[in-house]
CSV table of C-alpha atoms and ligand atoms in Angstrom, one decimal:
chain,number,residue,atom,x,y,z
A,296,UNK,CA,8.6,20.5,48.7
A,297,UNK,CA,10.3,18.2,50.9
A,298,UNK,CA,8.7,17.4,54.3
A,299,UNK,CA,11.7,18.7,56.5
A,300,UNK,CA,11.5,21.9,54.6
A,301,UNK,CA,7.5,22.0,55.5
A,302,UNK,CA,7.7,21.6,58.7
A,303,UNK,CA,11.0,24.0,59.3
A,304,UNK,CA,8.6,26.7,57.2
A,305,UNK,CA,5.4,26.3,59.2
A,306,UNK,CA,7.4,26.7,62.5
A,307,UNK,CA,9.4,30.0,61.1
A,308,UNK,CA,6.6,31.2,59.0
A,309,UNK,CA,4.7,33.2,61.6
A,310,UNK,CA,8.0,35.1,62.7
A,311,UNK,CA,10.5,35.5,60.2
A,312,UNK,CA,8.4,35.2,56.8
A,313,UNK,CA,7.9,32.4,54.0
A,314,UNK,CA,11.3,32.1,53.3
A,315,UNK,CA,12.8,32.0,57.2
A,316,UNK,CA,14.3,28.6,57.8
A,317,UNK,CA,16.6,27.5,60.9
A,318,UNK,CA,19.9,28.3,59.6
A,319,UNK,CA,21.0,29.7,56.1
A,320,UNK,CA,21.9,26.8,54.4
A,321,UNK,CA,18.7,25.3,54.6
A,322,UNK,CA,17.0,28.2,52.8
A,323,UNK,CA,20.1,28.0,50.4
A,324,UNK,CA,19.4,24.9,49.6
A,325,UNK,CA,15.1,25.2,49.4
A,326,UNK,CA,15.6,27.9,47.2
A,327,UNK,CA,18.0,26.3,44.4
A,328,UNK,CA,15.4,23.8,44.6
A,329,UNK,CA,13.2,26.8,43.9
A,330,UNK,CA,15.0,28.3,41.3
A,331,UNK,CA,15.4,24.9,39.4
A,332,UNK,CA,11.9,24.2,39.6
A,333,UNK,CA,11.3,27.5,38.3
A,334,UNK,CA,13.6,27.4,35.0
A,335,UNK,CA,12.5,24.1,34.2
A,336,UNK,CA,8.9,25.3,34.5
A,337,UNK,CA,9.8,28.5,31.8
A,338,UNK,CA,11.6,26.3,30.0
A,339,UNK,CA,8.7,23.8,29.6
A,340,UNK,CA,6.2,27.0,28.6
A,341,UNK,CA,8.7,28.4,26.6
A,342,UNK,CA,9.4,24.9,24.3
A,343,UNK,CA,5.4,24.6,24.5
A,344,UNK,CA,5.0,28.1,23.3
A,345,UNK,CA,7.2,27.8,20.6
A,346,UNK,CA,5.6,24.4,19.4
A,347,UNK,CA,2.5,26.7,19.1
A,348,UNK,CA,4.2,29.3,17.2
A,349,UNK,CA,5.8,26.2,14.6
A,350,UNK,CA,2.0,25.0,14.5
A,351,UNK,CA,0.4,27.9,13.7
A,352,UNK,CA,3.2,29.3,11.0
A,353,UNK,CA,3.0,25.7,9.2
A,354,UNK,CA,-0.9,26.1,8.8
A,355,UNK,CA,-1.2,30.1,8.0
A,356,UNK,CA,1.5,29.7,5.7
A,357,UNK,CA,0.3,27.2,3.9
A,358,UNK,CA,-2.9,28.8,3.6
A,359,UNK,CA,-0.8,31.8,2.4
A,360,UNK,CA,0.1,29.8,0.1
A,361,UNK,CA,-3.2,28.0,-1.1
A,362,UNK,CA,-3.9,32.0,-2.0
A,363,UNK,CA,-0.9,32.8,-3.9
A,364,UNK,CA,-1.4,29.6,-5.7
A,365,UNK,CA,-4.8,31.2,-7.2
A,366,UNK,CA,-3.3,33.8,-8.3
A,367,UNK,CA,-1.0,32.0,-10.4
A,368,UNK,CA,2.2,32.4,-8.2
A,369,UNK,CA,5.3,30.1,-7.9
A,370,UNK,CA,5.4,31.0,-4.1
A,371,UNK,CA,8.7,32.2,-4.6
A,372,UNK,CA,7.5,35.5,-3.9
A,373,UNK,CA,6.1,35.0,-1.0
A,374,UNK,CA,9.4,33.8,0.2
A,375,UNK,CA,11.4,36.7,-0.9
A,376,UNK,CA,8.9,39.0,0.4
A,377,UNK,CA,10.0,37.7,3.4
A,378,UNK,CA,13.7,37.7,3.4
A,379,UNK,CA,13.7,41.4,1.3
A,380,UNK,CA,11.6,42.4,4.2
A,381,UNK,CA,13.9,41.1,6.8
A,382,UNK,CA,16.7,42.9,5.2
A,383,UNK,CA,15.0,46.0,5.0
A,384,UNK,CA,14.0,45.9,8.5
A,385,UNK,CA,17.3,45.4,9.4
A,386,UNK,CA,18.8,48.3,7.2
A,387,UNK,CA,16.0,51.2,9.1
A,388,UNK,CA,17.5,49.7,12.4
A,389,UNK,CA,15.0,47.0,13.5
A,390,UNK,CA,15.7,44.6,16.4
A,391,UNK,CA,16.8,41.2,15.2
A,392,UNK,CA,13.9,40.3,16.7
A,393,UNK,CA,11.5,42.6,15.1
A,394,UNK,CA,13.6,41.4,11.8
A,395,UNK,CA,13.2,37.4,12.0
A,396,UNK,CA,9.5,38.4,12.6
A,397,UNK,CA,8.9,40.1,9.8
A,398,UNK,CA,10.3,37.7,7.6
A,399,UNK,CA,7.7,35.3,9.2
A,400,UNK,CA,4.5,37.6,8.5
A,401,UNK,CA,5.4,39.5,5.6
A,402,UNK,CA,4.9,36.4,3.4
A,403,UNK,CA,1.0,35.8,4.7
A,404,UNK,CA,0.5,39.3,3.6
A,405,UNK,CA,-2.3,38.0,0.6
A,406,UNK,CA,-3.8,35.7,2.5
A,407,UNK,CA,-6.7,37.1,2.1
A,408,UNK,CA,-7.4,36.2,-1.4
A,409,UNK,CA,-8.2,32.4,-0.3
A,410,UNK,CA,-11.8,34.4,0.5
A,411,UNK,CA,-11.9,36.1,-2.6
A,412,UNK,CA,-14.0,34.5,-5.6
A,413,UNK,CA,-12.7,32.9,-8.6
A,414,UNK,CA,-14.6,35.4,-11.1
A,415,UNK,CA,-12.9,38.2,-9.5
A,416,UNK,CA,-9.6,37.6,-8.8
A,417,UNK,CA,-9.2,35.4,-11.7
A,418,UNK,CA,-10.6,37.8,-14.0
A,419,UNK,CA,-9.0,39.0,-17.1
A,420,UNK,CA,-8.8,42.9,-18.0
A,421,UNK,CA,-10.2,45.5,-15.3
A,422,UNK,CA,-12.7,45.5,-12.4
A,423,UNK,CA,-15.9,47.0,-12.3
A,424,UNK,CA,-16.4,49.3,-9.1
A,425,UNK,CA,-18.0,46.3,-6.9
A,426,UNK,CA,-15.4,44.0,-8.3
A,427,UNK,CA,-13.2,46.2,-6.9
A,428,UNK,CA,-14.2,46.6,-4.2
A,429,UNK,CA,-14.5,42.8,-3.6
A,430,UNK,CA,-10.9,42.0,-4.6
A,431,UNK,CA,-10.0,45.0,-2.1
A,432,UNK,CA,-11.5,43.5,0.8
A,433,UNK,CA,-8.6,41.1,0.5
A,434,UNK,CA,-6.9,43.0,3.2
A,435,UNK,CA,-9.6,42.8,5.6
A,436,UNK,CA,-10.0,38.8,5.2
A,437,UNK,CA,-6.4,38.3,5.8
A,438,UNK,CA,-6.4,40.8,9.3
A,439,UNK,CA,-9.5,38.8,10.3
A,440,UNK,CA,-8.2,35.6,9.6
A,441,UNK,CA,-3.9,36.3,11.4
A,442,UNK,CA,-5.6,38.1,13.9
A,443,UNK,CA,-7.8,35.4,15.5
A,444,UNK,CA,-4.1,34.2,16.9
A,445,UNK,CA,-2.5,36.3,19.6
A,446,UNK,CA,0.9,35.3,19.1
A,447,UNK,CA,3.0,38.4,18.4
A,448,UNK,CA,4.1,37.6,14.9
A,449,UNK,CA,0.5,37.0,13.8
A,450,UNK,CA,-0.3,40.3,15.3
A,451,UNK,CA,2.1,41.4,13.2
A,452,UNK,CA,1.1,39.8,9.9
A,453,UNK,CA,-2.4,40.6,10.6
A,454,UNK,CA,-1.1,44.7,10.7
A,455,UNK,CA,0.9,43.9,7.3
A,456,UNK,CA,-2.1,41.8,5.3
A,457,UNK,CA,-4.7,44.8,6.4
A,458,UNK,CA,-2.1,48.0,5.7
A,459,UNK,CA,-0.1,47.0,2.7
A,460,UNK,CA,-2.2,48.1,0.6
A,461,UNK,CA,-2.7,51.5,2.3
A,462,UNK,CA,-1.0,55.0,0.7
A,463,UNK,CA,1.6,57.1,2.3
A,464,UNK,CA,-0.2,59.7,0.6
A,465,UNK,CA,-3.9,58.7,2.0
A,466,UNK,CA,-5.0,57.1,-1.6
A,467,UNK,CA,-5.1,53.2,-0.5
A,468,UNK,CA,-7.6,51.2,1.3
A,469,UNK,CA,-9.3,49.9,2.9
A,470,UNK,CA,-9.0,52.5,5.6
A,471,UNK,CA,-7.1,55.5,3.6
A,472,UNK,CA,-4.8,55.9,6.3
A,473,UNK,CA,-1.3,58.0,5.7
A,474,UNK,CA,1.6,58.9,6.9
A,475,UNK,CA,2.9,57.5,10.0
A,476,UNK,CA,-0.4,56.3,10.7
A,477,UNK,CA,0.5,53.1,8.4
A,478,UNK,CA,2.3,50.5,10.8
A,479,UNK,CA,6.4,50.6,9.4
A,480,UNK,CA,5.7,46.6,8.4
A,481,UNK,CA,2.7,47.3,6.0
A,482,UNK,CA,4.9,50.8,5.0
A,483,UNK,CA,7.9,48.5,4.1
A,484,UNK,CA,5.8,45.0,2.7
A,485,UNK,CA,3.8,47.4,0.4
A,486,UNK,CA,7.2,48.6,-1.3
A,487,UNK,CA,8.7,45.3,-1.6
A,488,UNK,CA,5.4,43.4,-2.7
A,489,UNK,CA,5.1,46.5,-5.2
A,490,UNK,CA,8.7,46.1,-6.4
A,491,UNK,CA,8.8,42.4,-6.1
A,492,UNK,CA,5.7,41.9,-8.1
A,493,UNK,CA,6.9,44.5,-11.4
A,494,UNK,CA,9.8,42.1,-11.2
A,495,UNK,CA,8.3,38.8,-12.2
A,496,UNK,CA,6.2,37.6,-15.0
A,497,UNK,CA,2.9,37.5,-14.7
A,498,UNK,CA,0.1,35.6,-16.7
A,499,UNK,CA,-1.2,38.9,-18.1
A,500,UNK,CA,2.5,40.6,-18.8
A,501,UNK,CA,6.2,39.9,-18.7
A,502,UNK,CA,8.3,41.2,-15.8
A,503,UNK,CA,9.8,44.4,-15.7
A,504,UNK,CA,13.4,44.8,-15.8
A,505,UNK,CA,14.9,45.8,-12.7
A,506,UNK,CA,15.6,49.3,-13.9
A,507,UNK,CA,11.9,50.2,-15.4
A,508,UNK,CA,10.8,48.9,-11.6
A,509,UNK,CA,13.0,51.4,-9.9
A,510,UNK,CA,11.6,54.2,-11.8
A,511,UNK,CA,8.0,52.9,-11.3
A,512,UNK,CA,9.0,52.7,-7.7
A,513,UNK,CA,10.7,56.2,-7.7
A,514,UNK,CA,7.5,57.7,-9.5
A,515,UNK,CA,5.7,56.7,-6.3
A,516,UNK,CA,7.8,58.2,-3.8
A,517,UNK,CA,5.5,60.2,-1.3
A,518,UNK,CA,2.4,58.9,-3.0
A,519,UNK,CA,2.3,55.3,-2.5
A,520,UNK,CA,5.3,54.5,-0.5
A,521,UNK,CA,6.8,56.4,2.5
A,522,UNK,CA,9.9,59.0,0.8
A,523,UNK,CA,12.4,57.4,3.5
A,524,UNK,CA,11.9,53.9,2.7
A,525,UNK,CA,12.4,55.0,-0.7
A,526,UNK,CA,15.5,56.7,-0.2
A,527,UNK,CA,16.8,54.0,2.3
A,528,UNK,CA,15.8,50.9,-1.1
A,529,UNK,CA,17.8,53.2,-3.8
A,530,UNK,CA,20.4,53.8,-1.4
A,531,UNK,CA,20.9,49.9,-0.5
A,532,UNK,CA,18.7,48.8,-4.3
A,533,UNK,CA,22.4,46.6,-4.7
A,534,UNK,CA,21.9,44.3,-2.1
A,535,UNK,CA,18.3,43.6,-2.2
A,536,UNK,CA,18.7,42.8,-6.1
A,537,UNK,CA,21.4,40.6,-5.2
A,538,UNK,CA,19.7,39.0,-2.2
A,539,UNK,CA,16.7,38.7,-4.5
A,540,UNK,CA,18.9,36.4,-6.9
A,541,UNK,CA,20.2,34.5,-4.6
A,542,UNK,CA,16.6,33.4,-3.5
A,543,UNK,CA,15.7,32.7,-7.2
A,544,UNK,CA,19.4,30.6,-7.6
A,545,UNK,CA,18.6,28.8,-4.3
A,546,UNK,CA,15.3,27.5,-5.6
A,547,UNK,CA,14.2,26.8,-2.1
A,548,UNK,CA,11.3,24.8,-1.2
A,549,UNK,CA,8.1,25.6,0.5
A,550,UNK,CA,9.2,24.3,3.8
A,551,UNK,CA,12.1,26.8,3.9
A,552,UNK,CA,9.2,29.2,4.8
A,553,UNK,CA,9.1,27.8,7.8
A,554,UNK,CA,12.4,26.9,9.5
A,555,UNK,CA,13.4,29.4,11.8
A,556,UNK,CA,17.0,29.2,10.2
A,557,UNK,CA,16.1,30.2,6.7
A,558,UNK,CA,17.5,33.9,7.3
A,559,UNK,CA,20.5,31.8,6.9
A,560,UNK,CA,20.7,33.3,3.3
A,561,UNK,CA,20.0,36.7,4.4
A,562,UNK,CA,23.0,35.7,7.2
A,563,UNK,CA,25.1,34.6,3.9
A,564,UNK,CA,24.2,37.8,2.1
A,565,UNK,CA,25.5,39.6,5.3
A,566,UNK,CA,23.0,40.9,7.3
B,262,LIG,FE1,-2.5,42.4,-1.5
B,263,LIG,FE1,2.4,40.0,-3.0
Protein backbone atom coordinates (compact mmCIF):
# COMPACT_ATOMS: atom_id res chain seq x y z
CA UNK A 1 0.00 0.00 0.00
CA UNK A 2 1.22 3.24 -0.86
CA UNK A 3 2.18 5.69 1.94
CA UNK A 4 -0.31 8.51 1.02
CA UNK A 5 -3.05 5.93 1.11
CA UNK A 6 -1.63 4.88 4.83
CA UNK A 7 -1.62 7.75 6.20
CA UNK A 8 -5.25 9.08 4.57
CA UNK A 9 -6.53 5.45 6.17
CA UNK A 10 -5.10 5.90 9.65
CA UNK A 11 -6.56 9.43 9.87
CA UNK A 12 -10.20 8.22 8.50
CA UNK A 13 -10.06 4.88 9.99
CA UNK A 14 -11.38 5.64 13.46
CA UNK A 15 -14.58 7.51 11.92
CA UNK A 16 -15.61 6.44 8.74
CA UNK A 17 -14.20 2.64 8.55
CA UNK A 18 -11.16 0.83 6.69
CA UNK A 19 -12.18 1.86 3.56
CA UNK A 20 -13.05 5.85 4.35
CA UNK A 21 -10.58 8.02 2.44
CA UNK A 22 -10.75 11.90 1.83
CA UNK A 23 -12.64 12.13 -1.28
CA UNK A 24 -13.99 9.17 -3.52
CA UNK A 25 -11.54 8.94 -5.95
CA UNK A 26 -8.97 8.04 -3.69
CA UNK A 27 -10.77 5.05 -2.46
CA UNK A 28 -11.58 4.42 -6.23
CA UNK A 29 -8.31 4.27 -6.98
CA UNK A 30 -6.91 2.14 -3.56
CA UNK A 31 -9.42 -0.28 -4.30
CA UNK A 32 -8.57 -1.12 -8.12
CA UNK A 33 -5.28 -1.46 -6.68
CA UNK A 34 -7.09 -3.87 -4.30
CA UNK A 35 -8.98 -5.72 -6.70
CA UNK A 36 -5.75 -6.15 -8.95
CA UNK A 37 -3.80 -7.32 -6.24
CA UNK A 38 -6.49 -9.69 -5.46
CA UNK A 39 -6.90 -11.43 -9.02
CA UNK A 40 -3.41 -11.67 -9.51
CA UNK A 41 -3.10 -13.34 -6.08
CA UNK A 42 -6.15 -16.17 -7.28
CA UNK A 43 -4.64 -16.30 -10.31
CA UNK A 44 -1.21 -17.22 -8.91
CA UNK A 45 -3.04 -20.02 -6.48
CA UNK A 46 -5.12 -21.07 -9.12
CA UNK A 47 -1.94 -21.75 -11.90
CA UNK A 48 -0.12 -23.19 -8.66
CA UNK A 49 -3.07 -25.43 -7.94
CA UNK A 50 -3.39 -26.71 -11.14
CA UNK A 51 0.51 -27.40 -11.42
CA UNK A 52 -0.37 -29.68 -8.42
CA UNK A 53 -3.21 -31.28 -10.09
CA UNK A 54 -0.80 -31.92 -13.51
CA UNK A 55 1.83 -33.35 -10.95
CA UNK A 56 -0.12 -35.57 -9.14
CA UNK A 57 -2.26 -37.03 -12.36
CA UNK A 58 1.30 -37.64 -14.24
CA UNK A 59 2.55 -39.77 -11.15
CA UNK A 60 -0.94 -41.70 -10.21
CA UNK A 61 -1.38 -42.42 -13.71
CA UNK A 62 1.50 -43.76 -14.28
CA UNK A 63 1.35 -45.85 -11.39
CA UNK A 64 -2.09 -46.82 -12.85
CA UNK A 65 -0.36 -47.83 -15.36
CA UNK A 66 2.63 -49.77 -13.84
CA UNK A 67 -0.61 -52.01 -12.55
CA UNK A 68 -2.30 -52.51 -15.73
CA UNK A 69 0.94 -53.34 -17.23
CA UNK A 70 0.96 -56.61 -14.73
CA UNK A 71 -1.87 -57.61 -15.75
CA UNK A 72 -0.94 -57.83 -19.23
CA UNK A 73 -2.75 -54.67 -20.59
CA UNK A 74 -1.86 -52.42 -23.56
CA UNK A 75 -3.09 -49.41 -21.46
CA UNK A 76 -5.47 -48.68 -23.99
CA UNK A 77 -8.10 -49.60 -21.73
CA UNK A 78 -7.37 -47.57 -19.27
CA UNK A 79 -7.72 -44.71 -21.69
CA UNK A 80 -11.06 -45.63 -23.06
CA UNK A 81 -12.30 -46.28 -19.66
CA UNK A 82 -11.80 -42.90 -19.37
CA UNK A 83 -13.25 -41.21 -22.36
CA UNK A 84 -16.44 -44.08 -22.41
CA UNK A 85 -16.87 -42.81 -18.92
CA UNK A 86 -16.76 -39.19 -19.78
CA UNK A 87 -19.34 -39.79 -22.33
CA UNK A 88 -21.54 -41.64 -20.23
CA UNK A 89 -21.40 -38.98 -17.64
CA UNK A 90 -22.28 -36.67 -19.95
CA UNK A 91 -25.35 -38.71 -21.47
CA UNK A 92 -27.09 -39.13 -17.37
CA UNK A 93 -26.66 -35.23 -17.40
CA UNK A 94 -23.31 -34.67 -15.54
CA UNK A 95 -21.60 -31.20 -15.30
CA UNK A 96 -18.83 -30.73 -17.81
CA UNK A 97 -17.05 -30.49 -14.93
CA UNK A 98 -18.07 -33.65 -13.18
CA UNK A 99 -17.46 -35.12 -16.86
CA UNK A 100 -13.64 -34.01 -17.65
CA UNK A 101 -13.19 -35.41 -14.05
CA UNK A 102 -14.26 -38.58 -14.56
CA UNK A 103 -12.30 -39.16 -17.50
CA UNK A 104 -9.32 -38.22 -15.25
CA UNK A 105 -10.13 -40.89 -12.36
CA UNK A 106 -11.91 -43.54 -14.01
CA UNK A 107 -8.66 -44.75 -15.67
CA UNK A 108 -6.71 -45.23 -12.00
CA UNK A 109 -9.59 -47.28 -11.18
CA UNK A 110 -6.99 -50.75 -10.77
CA UNK A 111 -4.49 -49.09 -9.32
CA UNK A 112 -4.68 -51.12 -6.72
CA UNK A 113 -3.15 -54.16 -8.25
CA UNK A 114 0.47 -52.53 -8.10
CA UNK A 115 0.00 -53.96 -4.24
CA UNK A 116 -1.23 -57.19 -5.21
CA UNK A 117 1.41 -60.18 -5.52
CA UNK A 118 2.59 -61.72 -8.55
CA UNK A 119 1.31 -65.37 -7.61
CA UNK A 120 -2.08 -64.11 -7.35
CA UNK A 121 -2.82 -61.89 -9.86
CA UNK A 122 -0.75 -63.55 -12.27
CA UNK A 123 -2.10 -66.78 -11.60
CA UNK A 124 -3.59 -69.08 -14.21
CA UNK A 125 -7.12 -70.86 -13.69
CA UNK A 126 -9.23 -69.88 -10.36
CA UNK A 127 -8.54 -68.53 -6.87
CA UNK A 128 -8.65 -70.24 -3.83
CA UNK A 129 -10.94 -68.40 -1.11
CA UNK A 130 -7.73 -66.36 0.44
CA UNK A 131 -6.52 -65.82 -3.00
CA UNK A 132 -9.56 -64.21 -3.47
CA UNK A 133 -9.80 -62.51 -1.20
CA UNK A 134 -6.21 -61.01 -1.75
CA UNK A 135 -6.86 -60.05 -5.35
CA UNK A 136 -10.17 -58.36 -3.95
CA UNK A 137 -8.48 -56.19 -1.65
CA UNK A 138 -7.39 -54.50 -4.83
CA UNK A 139 -10.07 -51.94 -4.29
CA UNK A 140 -9.10 -51.10 -0.97
CA UNK A 141 -5.22 -50.49 -2.00
CA UNK A 142 -6.18 -48.24 -4.75
CA UNK A 143 -8.82 -45.89 -2.18
CA UNK A 144 -5.91 -45.90 0.23
CA UNK A 145 -3.40 -44.96 -2.14
CA UNK A 146 -5.86 -41.82 -4.46
CA UNK A 147 -7.12 -40.90 -1.33
CA UNK A 148 -4.01 -39.72 0.58
CA UNK A 149 -4.48 -36.63 -2.10
CA UNK A 150 -7.29 -34.19 -1.38
CA UNK A 151 -7.60 -32.81 -4.72
CA UNK A 152 -11.27 -33.31 -5.84
CA UNK A 153 -10.57 -35.65 -8.80
CA UNK A 154 -8.46 -38.01 -6.59
CA UNK A 155 -11.40 -38.00 -4.20
CA UNK A 156 -13.08 -39.03 -6.98
CA UNK A 157 -10.96 -41.81 -8.27
CA UNK A 158 -10.33 -42.96 -4.81
CA UNK A 159 -14.61 -43.51 -4.70
CA UNK A 160 -14.38 -45.27 -8.25
CA UNK A 161 -11.07 -47.74 -7.50
CA UNK A 162 -12.89 -48.75 -3.93
CA UNK A 163 -16.74 -49.11 -5.43
CA UNK A 164 -16.30 -50.46 -8.92
CA UNK A 165 -16.33 -53.56 -7.93
CA UNK A 166 -19.37 -53.21 -5.72
CA UNK A 167 -23.11 -54.86 -6.91
CA UNK A 168 -26.23 -52.97 -7.57
CA UNK A 169 -27.67 -55.91 -6.27
CA UNK A 170 -25.49 -56.01 -2.84
CA UNK A 171 -23.20 -59.16 -4.18
CA UNK A 172 -19.69 -57.23 -4.73
CA UNK A 173 -17.13 -56.22 -2.34
CA UNK A 174 -15.37 -55.21 -0.58
CA UNK A 175 -18.12 -53.51 1.37
CA UNK A 176 -21.45 -55.20 -0.35
CA UNK A 177 -22.96 -52.00 -0.64
CA UNK A 178 -26.27 -51.59 -3.27
CA UNK A 179 -28.31 -49.53 -4.72
CA UNK A 180 -27.86 -45.87 -4.54
CA UNK A 181 -25.48 -46.38 -1.88
CA UNK A 182 -22.75 -47.05 -4.70
CA UNK A 183 -21.32 -43.52 -5.68
CA UNK A 184 -22.84 -42.96 -9.67
CA UNK A 185 -18.83 -43.02 -10.80
CA UNK A 186 -18.06 -46.55 -9.42
CA UNK A 187 -21.95 -47.41 -10.66
CA UNK A 188 -20.97 -46.23 -14.19
CA UNK A 189 -16.83 -47.35 -14.25
CA UNK A 190 -18.00 -50.90 -13.14
CA UNK A 191 -20.27 -51.13 -16.41
CA UNK A 192 -17.78 -49.78 -18.74
CA UNK A 193 -14.67 -51.70 -17.19
CA UNK A 194 -17.11 -54.86 -17.29
CA UNK A 195 -18.07 -54.16 -20.97
CA UNK A 196 -14.72 -52.80 -21.93
CA UNK A 197 -12.86 -55.70 -20.63
CA UNK A 198 -15.36 -58.72 -22.55
CA UNK A 199 -14.30 -56.58 -25.44
CA UNK A 200 -10.60 -57.20 -25.73
CA UNK A 201 -8.42 -60.16 -25.75
CA UNK A 202 -7.08 -61.37 -23.03
CA UNK A 203 -4.01 -63.76 -22.29
CA UNK A 204 -6.45 -66.46 -21.07
CA UNK A 205 -9.31 -65.86 -23.88
CA UNK A 206 -10.19 -64.00 -27.02
CA UNK A 207 -12.45 -60.92 -26.85
CA UNK A 208 -16.02 -61.08 -27.11
CA UNK A 209 -17.74 -59.69 -29.98
CA UNK A 210 -19.56 -56.68 -29.27
CA UNK A 211 -22.95 -58.36 -29.43
CA UNK A 212 -22.16 -61.60 -26.94
CA UNK A 213 -20.86 -58.43 -24.47
CA UNK A 214 -24.18 -56.72 -24.71
CA UNK A 215 -25.98 -59.72 -23.69
CA UNK A 216 -23.50 -60.50 -20.93
CA UNK A 217 -24.03 -56.93 -19.98
CA UNK A 218 -27.90 -57.24 -20.33
CA UNK A 219 -27.87 -60.57 -18.16
CA UNK A 220 -26.54 -58.39 -15.39
CA UNK A 221 -28.98 -55.68 -15.40
CA UNK A 222 -30.17 -55.16 -11.72
CA UNK A 223 -27.60 -57.66 -10.40
CA UNK A 224 -24.30 -56.17 -11.10
CA UNK A 225 -25.02 -52.97 -12.79
CA UNK A 226 -27.57 -50.23 -11.87
CA UNK A 227 -30.98 -51.10 -14.51
CA UNK A 228 -30.77 -47.25 -15.60
CA UNK A 229 -27.38 -47.12 -16.61
CA UNK A 230 -28.18 -50.15 -18.40
CA UNK A 231 -31.00 -48.84 -20.18
CA UNK A 232 -29.29 -45.38 -20.81
CA UNK A 233 -25.69 -47.81 -22.63
CA UNK A 234 -28.32 -49.91 -24.92
CA UNK A 235 -30.15 -46.89 -25.67
CA UNK A 236 -26.86 -44.84 -26.65
CA UNK A 237 -24.58 -48.64 -27.18
CA UNK A 238 -24.02 -46.77 -30.95
CA UNK A 239 -22.00 -44.10 -29.92
CA UNK A 240 -19.90 -45.64 -27.32
CA UNK A 241 -18.98 -48.50 -29.83
CA UNK A 242 -18.11 -46.00 -32.20
CA UNK A 243 -16.28 -43.69 -29.76
CA UNK A 244 -14.53 -46.92 -28.61
CA UNK A 245 -13.12 -47.32 -32.19
CA UNK A 246 -12.14 -44.23 -32.66
CA UNK A 247 -9.80 -44.59 -29.51
CA UNK A 248 -8.47 -47.97 -30.90
CA UNK A 249 -7.91 -46.08 -34.64
CA UNK A 250 -6.24 -43.16 -32.86
CA UNK A 251 -3.70 -45.28 -31.24
CA UNK A 252 -2.98 -42.60 -28.73
CA UNK A 253 0.00 -42.62 -26.53
CA UNK A 254 0.29 -42.77 -22.89
CA UNK A 255 0.76 -39.08 -22.39
CA UNK A 256 -2.69 -38.37 -24.01
CA UNK A 257 -3.87 -39.66 -20.49
CA UNK A 258 -2.86 -36.69 -19.26
CA UNK A 259 -3.52 -33.53 -21.34
CA UNK A 260 -6.41 -31.88 -20.21
CA UNK A 261 -7.45 -31.59 -24.04
CA UNK A 262 -7.65 -35.21 -24.78
CA UNK A 263 -11.61 -35.18 -24.56
CA UNK A 264 -10.89 -33.63 -27.77
CA UNK A 265 -11.90 -36.98 -29.34
CA UNK A 266 -14.89 -37.25 -27.27
CA UNK A 267 -15.44 -33.33 -28.54
CA UNK A 268 -14.91 -34.92 -32.22
CA UNK A 269 -17.33 -37.70 -31.54
CA UNK A 270 -19.83 -34.95 -30.44
CA UNK A 271 -20.21 -34.67 -26.98
FE1 LIG B 1 -10.75 -53.87 -10.50
FE1 LIG C 1 -10.31 -52.33 -15.88
Amino acid sequence: MDSVATTLMQQYEPRYGSLAFADSSAALAQLGRYTADLKRLVREKEDALRQIEQAHLAALTLLSRAAEFRDDDTGVHMDRVGLLSQLFAHLIGRSEEESRMLRMAAPMHDIGKIAIPDAVLKKPGGYSTEERQVMNNHTVFGAEILGQSEIPVFQMAADVALTHHECWDGSGYPAGLRGSQIPWTGRVVALIDFFDALTMDRVYRKAFSDEQALVMLAEQRGRKFDPELVDVFMQHVDQFIQLRDEINAAARDYAALLRPDSSQLAREAGF
